[in-house]
PDB file of C-alpha atoms in Angstrom:
ATOM      1  CA  MET C   1      12.434  30.474  -4.586  1.00  0.00           C
ATOM      2  CA  LEU C   2       9.549  30.671  -7.086  1.00  0.00           C
ATOM      3  CA  MET C   3      11.092  27.986  -9.276  1.00  0.00           C
ATOM      4  CA  GLN C   4      11.561  25.764  -6.240  1.00  0.00           C
ATOM      5  CA  LYS C   5       7.886  26.137  -5.288  1.00  0.00           C
ATOM      6  CA  ILE C   6       6.793  25.272  -8.833  1.00  0.00           C
ATOM      7  CA  PHE C   7       9.094  22.255  -8.864  1.00  0.00           C
ATOM      8  CA  ASP C   8       7.843  21.054  -5.463  1.00  0.00           C
ATOM      9  CA  ARG C   9       4.252  21.445  -6.605  1.00  0.00           C
ATOM     10  CA  TYR C  10       4.516  19.476  -9.815  1.00  0.00           C
ATOM     11  CA  VAL C  11       7.000  16.831  -8.726  1.00  0.00           C
ATOM     12  CA  ASN C  12       4.280  15.563  -6.387  1.00  0.00           C
ATOM     13  CA  TYR C  13       2.234  14.597  -9.428  1.00  0.00           C
ATOM     14  CA  VAL C  14       5.157  12.441 -10.513  1.00  0.00           C
ATOM     15  CA  TRP C  15       4.726  10.472  -7.273  1.00  0.00           C
ATOM     16  CA  LEU C  16       0.993  10.138  -7.980  1.00  0.00           C
ATOM     17  CA  VAL C  17       1.517   8.820 -11.506  1.00  0.00           C
ATOM     18  CA  LEU C  18       4.312   6.523 -10.380  1.00  0.00           C
ATOM     19  CA  GLY C  19       2.211   5.138  -7.535  1.00  0.00           C
ATOM     20  CA  CYS C  20      -0.728   4.453  -9.865  1.00  0.00           C
ATOM     21  CA  ALA C  21       1.521   2.874 -12.495  1.00  0.00           C
ATOM     22  CA  LEU C  22       3.039   0.529  -9.910  1.00  0.00           C
ATOM     23  CA  ASN C  23      -0.424  -0.305  -8.582  1.00  0.00           C
ATOM     24  CA  LEU C  24      -1.340  -1.739 -11.983  1.00  0.00           C
ATOM     25  CA  PHE C  25       1.083  -4.568 -11.234  1.00  0.00           C
ATOM     26  CA  VAL C  26      -0.429  -5.549  -7.893  1.00  0.00           C
ATOM     27  CA  GLY C  27      -2.525  -8.694  -8.288  1.00  0.00           C
ATOM     28  CA  MET C  28      -5.173  -9.494 -10.886  1.00  0.00           C
ATOM     29  CA  ARG C  29      -4.078  -9.253 -14.550  1.00  0.00           C
ATOM     30  CA  TRP C  30      -0.405  -8.670 -13.822  1.00  0.00           C
ATOM     31  CA  ASN C  31       1.408  -9.259 -10.581  1.00  0.00           C
ATOM     32  CA  VAL C  32       4.857  -8.047  -9.581  1.00  0.00           C
ATOM     33  CA  PRO C  33       5.183  -8.629  -5.801  1.00  0.00           C
ATOM     34  CA  VAL C  34       7.624  -5.761  -5.203  1.00  0.00           C
ATOM     35  CA  ALA C  35       5.135  -3.312  -6.766  1.00  0.00           C
ATOM     36  CA  ALA C  36       2.801  -3.910  -3.818  1.00  0.00           C
ATOM     37  CA  TRP C  37       5.498  -2.592  -1.471  1.00  0.00           C
ATOM     38  CA  LEU C  38       6.457   0.404  -3.609  1.00  0.00           C
ATOM     39  CA  ALA C  39       3.107   1.729  -4.905  1.00  0.00           C
ATOM     40  CA  PRO C  40       1.691   2.947  -1.560  1.00  0.00           C
ATOM     41  CA  ILE C  41       4.936   4.778  -0.740  1.00  0.00           C
ATOM     42  CA  PHE C  42       4.391   7.207  -3.620  1.00  0.00           C
ATOM     43  CA  LEU C  43       0.627   7.503  -3.143  1.00  0.00           C
ATOM     44  CA  ILE C  44       1.074   8.370   0.534  1.00  0.00           C
ATOM     45  CA  ARG C  45       3.753  10.870  -0.441  1.00  0.00           C
ATOM     46  CA  PHE C  46       1.411  12.609  -2.883  1.00  0.00           C
ATOM     47  CA  PHE C  47      -1.466  12.907  -0.419  1.00  0.00           C
ATOM     48  CA  ARG C  48       0.726  14.082   2.455  1.00  0.00           C
ATOM     49  CA  SER C  49       2.348  16.729   0.283  1.00  0.00           C
ATOM     50  CA  GLN C  50      -0.958  18.517  -0.394  1.00  0.00           C
ATOM     51  CA  ASP C  51      -1.513  21.371   2.059  1.00  0.00           C
ATOM     52  CA  LYS C  52      -5.273  21.347   1.410  1.00  0.00           C
ATOM     53  CA  TRP C  53      -7.431  18.221   1.230  1.00  0.00           C
ATOM     54  CA  TYR C  54      -9.081  19.228  -2.047  1.00  0.00           C
ATOM     55  CA  LYS C  55      -5.725  19.518  -3.793  1.00  0.00           C
ATOM     56  CA  ALA C  56      -5.503  15.719  -3.713  1.00  0.00           C
ATOM     57  CA  LEU C  57      -8.787  15.352  -5.639  1.00  0.00           C
ATOM     58  CA  PRO C  58      -7.014  15.101  -9.046  1.00  0.00           C
ATOM     59  CA  ALA C  59      -5.963  11.642  -7.870  1.00  0.00           C
ATOM     60  CA  ILE C  60      -9.546  10.369  -8.152  1.00  0.00           C
ATOM     61  CA  PRO C  61      -9.875  10.166 -11.974  1.00  0.00           C
ATOM     62  CA  LEU C  62      -6.415   8.634 -12.172  1.00  0.00           C
ATOM     63  CA  PHE C  63      -7.374   6.061  -9.511  1.00  0.00           C
ATOM     64  CA  ILE C  64     -10.527   5.190 -11.448  1.00  0.00           C
ATOM     65  CA  LEU C  65      -8.550   4.759 -14.675  1.00  0.00           C
ATOM     66  CA  MET C  66      -5.987   2.630 -12.847  1.00  0.00           C
ATOM     67  CA  ALA C  67      -8.670   0.382 -11.345  1.00  0.00           C
ATOM     68  CA  PHE C  68     -10.518   0.061 -14.656  1.00  0.00           C
ATOM     69  CA  VAL C  69      -7.393  -0.963 -16.588  1.00  0.00           C
ATOM     70  CA  LYS C  70      -6.321  -3.302 -13.809  1.00  0.00           C
ATOM     71  CA  PHE C  71      -9.607  -5.206 -13.556  1.00  0.00           C
ATOM     72  CA  HIS C  72     -10.931  -4.880 -17.112  1.00  0.00           C
ATOM     73  CA  GLY C  73     -12.061  -8.300 -18.288  1.00  0.00           C
ATOM     74  CA  GLY C  74     -11.681  -9.827 -14.844  1.00  0.00           C
ATOM     75  CA  TRP C  75     -15.429 -10.144 -14.284  1.00  0.00           C
ATOM     76  CA  ASP C  76     -18.383 -10.703 -16.585  1.00  0.00           C
ATOM     77  CA  LEU C  77     -19.449  -7.052 -16.556  1.00  0.00           C
ATOM     78  CA  SER C  78     -20.305  -4.476 -19.171  1.00  0.00           C
ATOM     79  CA  ILE C  79     -18.012  -1.497 -19.662  1.00  0.00           C
ATOM     80  CA  VAL C  80     -20.404   0.637 -17.611  1.00  0.00           C
ATOM     81  CA  GLY C  81     -20.403  -2.014 -14.892  1.00  0.00           C
ATOM     82  CA  GLU C  82     -16.616  -2.144 -14.880  1.00  0.00           C
ATOM     83  CA  ILE C  83     -16.377   1.639 -14.552  1.00  0.00           C
ATOM     84  CA  GLY C  84     -18.871   1.552 -11.681  1.00  0.00           C
ATOM     85  CA  PHE C  85     -16.911  -1.231 -10.033  1.00  0.00           C
ATOM     86  CA  ALA C  86     -13.687   0.757 -10.435  1.00  0.00           C
ATOM     87  CA  ILE C  87     -15.296   3.767  -8.733  1.00  0.00           C
ATOM     88  CA  VAL C  88     -16.458   1.658  -5.788  1.00  0.00           C
ATOM     89  CA  LEU C  89     -13.101  -0.069  -5.608  1.00  0.00           C
ATOM     90  CA  ILE C  90     -11.085   3.102  -5.013  1.00  0.00           C
ATOM     91  CA  ILE C  91     -13.208   4.304  -2.089  1.00  0.00           C
ATOM     92  CA  PRO C  92     -11.281   2.317   0.581  1.00  0.00           C
ATOM     93  CA  MET C  93      -7.990   3.555  -0.903  1.00  0.00           C
ATOM     94  CA  LEU C  94      -9.143   7.178  -0.720  1.00  0.00           C
ATOM     95  CA  ILE C  95     -10.400   6.781   2.853  1.00  0.00           C
ATOM     96  CA  THR C  96      -7.084   5.301   3.933  1.00  0.00           C
ATOM     97  CA  LEU C  97      -4.943   7.930   2.217  1.00  0.00           C
ATOM     98  CA  TYR C  98      -7.008  10.841   3.509  1.00  0.00           C
ATOM     99  CA  LEU C  99      -7.006   9.541   7.093  1.00  0.00           C
ATOM    100  CA  ASP C 100      -3.263   8.981   6.885  1.00  0.00           C
ATOM    101  CA  ARG C 101      -2.831  12.523   5.593  1.00  0.00           C
ATOM    102  CA  ALA C 102      -4.910  13.871   8.498  1.00  0.00           C
ATOM    103  CA  PHE C 103      -2.764  12.180  11.138  1.00  0.00           C
ATOM    104  CA  ALA C 104       0.597  12.391   9.370  1.00  0.00           C
ATOM    105  CA  ARG C 105       1.296  15.793  10.913  1.00  0.00           C
ATOM    106  CA  ARG C 106       1.775  14.021  14.218  1.00  0.00           C
ATOM    107  CA  ASP C 107       5.323  12.864  14.582  1.00  0.00           C
ATOM    108  CA  GLY C 108       6.457   9.599  16.105  1.00  0.00           C
ATOM    109  CA  PHE C 109       5.819   5.881  15.985  1.00  0.00           C
ATOM    110  CA  LEU C 110       2.019   5.917  16.342  1.00  0.00           C
ATOM    111  CA  ALA C 111       1.608   8.104  13.257  1.00  0.00           C
ATOM    112  CA  THR C 112       3.175   5.371  11.133  1.00  0.00           C
ATOM    113  CA  LEU C 113       0.463   2.931  12.212  1.00  0.00           C
ATOM    114  CA  VAL C 114      -2.480   4.931  10.845  1.00  0.00           C
ATOM    115  CA  TYR C 115      -2.140   3.909   7.201  1.00  0.00           C
ATOM    116  CA  PRO C 116      -1.538   0.161   7.775  1.00  0.00           C
ATOM    117  CA  SER C 117      -4.232  -0.062  10.467  1.00  0.00           C
ATOM    118  CA  VAL C 118      -6.966   1.630   8.424  1.00  0.00           C
ATOM    119  CA  TYR C 119      -5.976  -0.166   5.229  1.00  0.00           C
ATOM    120  CA  THR C 120      -5.963  -3.584   6.894  1.00  0.00           C
ATOM    121  CA  ALA C 121      -9.268  -2.960   8.677  1.00  0.00           C
ATOM    122  CA  LEU C 122     -10.973  -1.973   5.422  1.00  0.00           C
ATOM    123  CA  GLU C 123      -9.494  -4.984   3.663  1.00  0.00           C
ATOM    124  CA  TYR C 124     -10.860  -7.205   6.419  1.00  0.00           C
ATOM    125  CA  PHE C 125     -14.403  -5.849   6.098  1.00  0.00           C
ATOM    126  CA  ILE C 126     -14.254  -6.113   2.301  1.00  0.00           C
ATOM    127  CA  GLY C 127     -13.196  -9.729   2.807  1.00  0.00           C
ATOM    128  CA  LEU C 128     -16.497 -10.358   4.606  1.00  0.00           C
ATOM    129  CA  SER C 129     -18.425  -9.234   1.513  1.00  0.00           C
ATOM    130  CA  PRO C 130     -19.209 -11.407  -1.537  1.00  0.00           C
ATOM    131  CA  ILE C 131     -16.006 -10.072  -3.133  1.00  0.00           C
ATOM    132  CA  GLY C 132     -13.990 -12.007  -0.565  1.00  0.00           C
ATOM    133  CA  THR C 133     -10.231 -11.665  -0.186  1.00  0.00           C
ATOM    134  CA  SER C 134      -9.367 -11.744  -3.885  1.00  0.00           C
ATOM    135  CA  LEU C 135      -8.570  -8.017  -3.811  1.00  0.00           C
ATOM    136  CA  SER C 136      -6.324  -8.192  -0.762  1.00  0.00           C
ATOM    137  CA  ILE C 137      -2.811  -6.878  -1.316  1.00  0.00           C
ATOM    138  CA  ALA C 138      -1.562  -9.920   0.565  1.00  0.00           C
ATOM    139  CA  VAL C 139      -2.525 -12.134  -2.374  1.00  0.00           C
ATOM    140  CA  SER C 140       0.201 -10.460  -4.431  1.00  0.00           C
ATOM    141  CA  GLN C 141       2.858 -11.976  -2.144  1.00  0.00           C
ATOM    142  CA  PHE C 142       2.031 -15.639  -2.753  1.00  0.00           C
ATOM    143  CA  ASP C 143       5.450 -16.348  -4.273  1.00  0.00           C
ATOM    144  CA  SER C 144       7.264 -15.235  -1.121  1.00  0.00           C
ATOM    145  CA  GLN C 145       7.103 -18.435   0.881  1.00  0.00           C
ATOM    146  CA  PRO C 146       8.757 -17.121   4.084  1.00  0.00           C
ATOM    147  CA  LEU C 147       6.500 -14.071   4.152  1.00  0.00           C
ATOM    148  CA  ILE C 148       3.213 -15.874   3.647  1.00  0.00           C
ATOM    149  CA  GLN C 149       3.943 -18.096   6.648  1.00  0.00           C
ATOM    150  CA  LEU C 150       2.810 -15.096   8.679  1.00  0.00           C
ATOM    151  CA  ALA C 151      -0.736 -15.981   7.628  1.00  0.00           C
ATOM    152  CA  SER C 152      -0.548 -19.015   9.926  1.00  0.00           C
ATOM    153  CA  VAL C 153      -0.443 -16.602  12.873  1.00  0.00           C
ATOM    154  CA  THR C 154      -2.290 -13.450  11.794  1.00  0.00           C
ATOM    155  CA  GLY C 155      -4.200 -14.554   8.714  1.00  0.00           C
ATOM    156  CA  ILE C 156      -3.486 -12.702   5.485  1.00  0.00           C
ATOM    157  CA  TRP C 157      -4.208  -9.439   7.322  1.00  0.00           C
ATOM    158  CA  GLY C 158      -0.789  -9.496   8.957  1.00  0.00           C
ATOM    159  CA  ILE C 159       0.826  -9.466   5.512  1.00  0.00           C
ATOM    160  CA  SER C 160      -1.325  -6.533   4.409  1.00  0.00           C
ATOM    161  CA  PHE C 161      -0.434  -4.666   7.592  1.00  0.00           C
ATOM    162  CA  LEU C 162       3.284  -5.258   7.096  1.00  0.00           C
ATOM    163  CA  ILE C 163       3.179  -3.931   3.519  1.00  0.00           C
ATOM    164  CA  GLY C 164       1.241  -0.829   4.581  1.00  0.00           C
ATOM    165  CA  TRP C 165       3.509  -0.262   7.562  1.00  0.00           C
ATOM    166  CA  PHE C 166       6.565  -0.362   5.307  1.00  0.00           C
ATOM    167  CA  ALA C 167       5.076   2.365   3.105  1.00  0.00           C
ATOM    168  CA  SER C 168       4.252   4.533   6.110  1.00  0.00           C
ATOM    169  CA  VAL C 169       7.693   4.118   7.693  1.00  0.00           C
ATOM    170  CA  MET C 170       9.390   4.923   4.392  1.00  0.00           C
ATOM    171  CA  ASN C 171       7.396   8.151   4.212  1.00  0.00           C
ATOM    172  CA  ALA C 172       8.374   9.029   7.779  1.00  0.00           C
ATOM    173  CA  LEU C 173      11.972   8.523   6.713  1.00  0.00           C
ATOM    174  CA  TRP C 174      11.422  10.498   3.487  1.00  0.00           C
ATOM    175  CA  GLU C 175      10.054  13.441   5.449  1.00  0.00           C
ATOM    176  CA  LYS C 176      13.292  13.444   7.474  1.00  0.00           C
ATOM    177  CA  ASP C 177      15.339  13.536   4.239  1.00  0.00           C
ATOM    178  CA  PHE C 178      16.257   9.886   4.825  1.00  0.00           C
ATOM    179  CA  ALA C 179      18.213  10.731   7.963  1.00  0.00           C
ATOM    180  CA  VAL C 180      17.741   7.449   9.825  1.00  0.00           C
ATOM    181  CA  LYS C 181      18.612   9.010  13.166  1.00  0.00           C
ATOM    182  CA  GLU C 182      15.646  11.380  12.842  1.00  0.00           C
ATOM    183  CA  ALA C 183      13.186   8.508  12.416  1.00  0.00           C
ATOM    184  CA  LEU C 184      15.081   5.850  14.309  1.00  0.00           C
ATOM    185  CA  GLY C 185      12.145   4.579  16.379  1.00  0.00           C
ATOM    186  CA  PRO C 186       9.754   3.680  13.526  1.00  0.00           C
ATOM    187  CA  VAL C 187      12.576   2.405  11.320  1.00  0.00           C
ATOM    188  CA  PHE C 188      14.017   0.192  14.046  1.00  0.00           C
ATOM    189  CA  LEU C 189      10.651  -1.271  15.056  1.00  0.00           C
ATOM    190  CA  PHE C 190       9.675  -2.022  11.486  1.00  0.00           C
ATOM    191  CA  ALA C 191      13.079  -3.516  10.636  1.00  0.00           C
ATOM    192  CA  ALA C 192      12.973  -5.715  13.745  1.00  0.00           C
ATOM    193  CA  SER C 193       9.430  -6.875  12.906  1.00  0.00           C
ATOM    194  CA  PHE C 194      10.362  -7.523   9.274  1.00  0.00           C
ATOM    195  CA  ILE C 195      13.382  -9.623  10.257  1.00  0.00           C
ATOM    196  CA  LEU C 196      11.304 -11.506  12.833  1.00  0.00           C
ATOM    197  CA  VAL C 197       8.583 -12.303  10.285  1.00  0.00           C
ATOM    198  CA  PHE C 198      11.017 -13.629   7.690  1.00  0.00           C
ATOM    199  CA  SER C 199      13.015 -15.552  10.303  1.00  0.00           C
ATOM    200  CA  PHE C 200       9.827 -17.177  11.563  1.00  0.00           C
ATOM    201  CA  GLY C 201       8.753 -17.991   8.013  1.00  0.00           C
ATOM    202  CA  GLY C 202      12.114 -19.481   7.098  1.00  0.00           C
ATOM    203  CA  LEU C 203      12.218 -21.633  10.234  1.00  0.00           C
ATOM    204  CA  ARG C 204       8.643 -22.785   9.707  1.00  0.00           C
ATOM    205  CA  LEU C 205       9.428 -23.886   6.159  1.00  0.00           C
ATOM    206  CA  VAL C 206      12.421 -25.886   7.381  1.00  0.00           C
ATOM    207  CA  LEU C 207      11.061 -27.340  10.626  1.00  0.00           C
ATOM    208  CA  LEU C 208       7.476 -28.020   9.570  1.00  0.00           C
ATOM    209  CA  ARG C 209       8.175 -29.464   6.163  1.00  0.00           C
ATOM    210  CA  PRO C 210       5.603 -32.205   5.330  1.00  0.00           C
ATOM    211  CA  GLU C 211       6.989 -35.676   6.078  1.00  0.00           C
ATOM    212  CA  VAL C 212       4.847 -37.352   3.446  1.00  0.00           C
ATOM    213  CA  GLU C 213       4.753 -36.629  -0.248  1.00  0.00           C
ATOM    214  CA  THR C 214       2.149 -34.092  -1.331  1.00  0.00           C
ATOM    215  CA  VAL C 215       0.419 -33.485  -4.632  1.00  0.00           C
ATOM    216  CA  ARG C 216       0.070 -29.980  -6.083  1.00  0.00           C
TER     217      ARG C 216
END
C-alpha cells in the first residue's frame, strides 16, 4: 500500500513533465499539430491528481522554463524581458488548470466543458490585446485543412475549444479507467461533434473549391 501511494504521487510528475515537453512543440519555434491535442491531457491530469491546490505549485517554474525555451528569440527582448514575458504568458494556463481542477470533482458532461470554456475565453481576451491571436493554440492546426474550416463558422475560437474539450473528455475517460461505458455521455458528444466538424470541413473543401485559379 505504501509503495502504491509513493508510485501514485511521483508518477503524476511524469504527466507534468510530459505535458510541458509536448507543449514545447505547439506553435512558435517548433510546431507539431498533434502535440497541441496531447499536451493539455497530461497537464490536466497532473493538476486534478493533486489533493491540495498548493501541491500543484511545482508546475509554475517548469511552466516558466517551458515558455522561455518556447519563445526565446521570438521577439526583440532582452533575456530579462523574455523571462518576464514567460511569467505573464503562463498566467492564463494556470487560471484554466486551477479552475478545471476546482470543478473536476463534479461528474458528468458539464464538468468536461470547464477547461475548454475558460481556456477559449482567455484566449479570446488575449486576442484583443496587442499580442493578437499569434499565441492561440488554434494556429498550430493550420495544416489540417478540414479542421480549420471550422473557423468560417466559429472563428479560430471553435478550434481552440475543440482541442481543450478533447483533453477534458480524455481525462474524464482516464478517471474511469478508460471504461467508455462509465463516461459514455461526454465521449459520445465529443465524438459526434468531432466527426461533424471534420465532415463539414471536408465537404466545404470539396463543394466550395475556388472556380478560378488562385495565387499563393
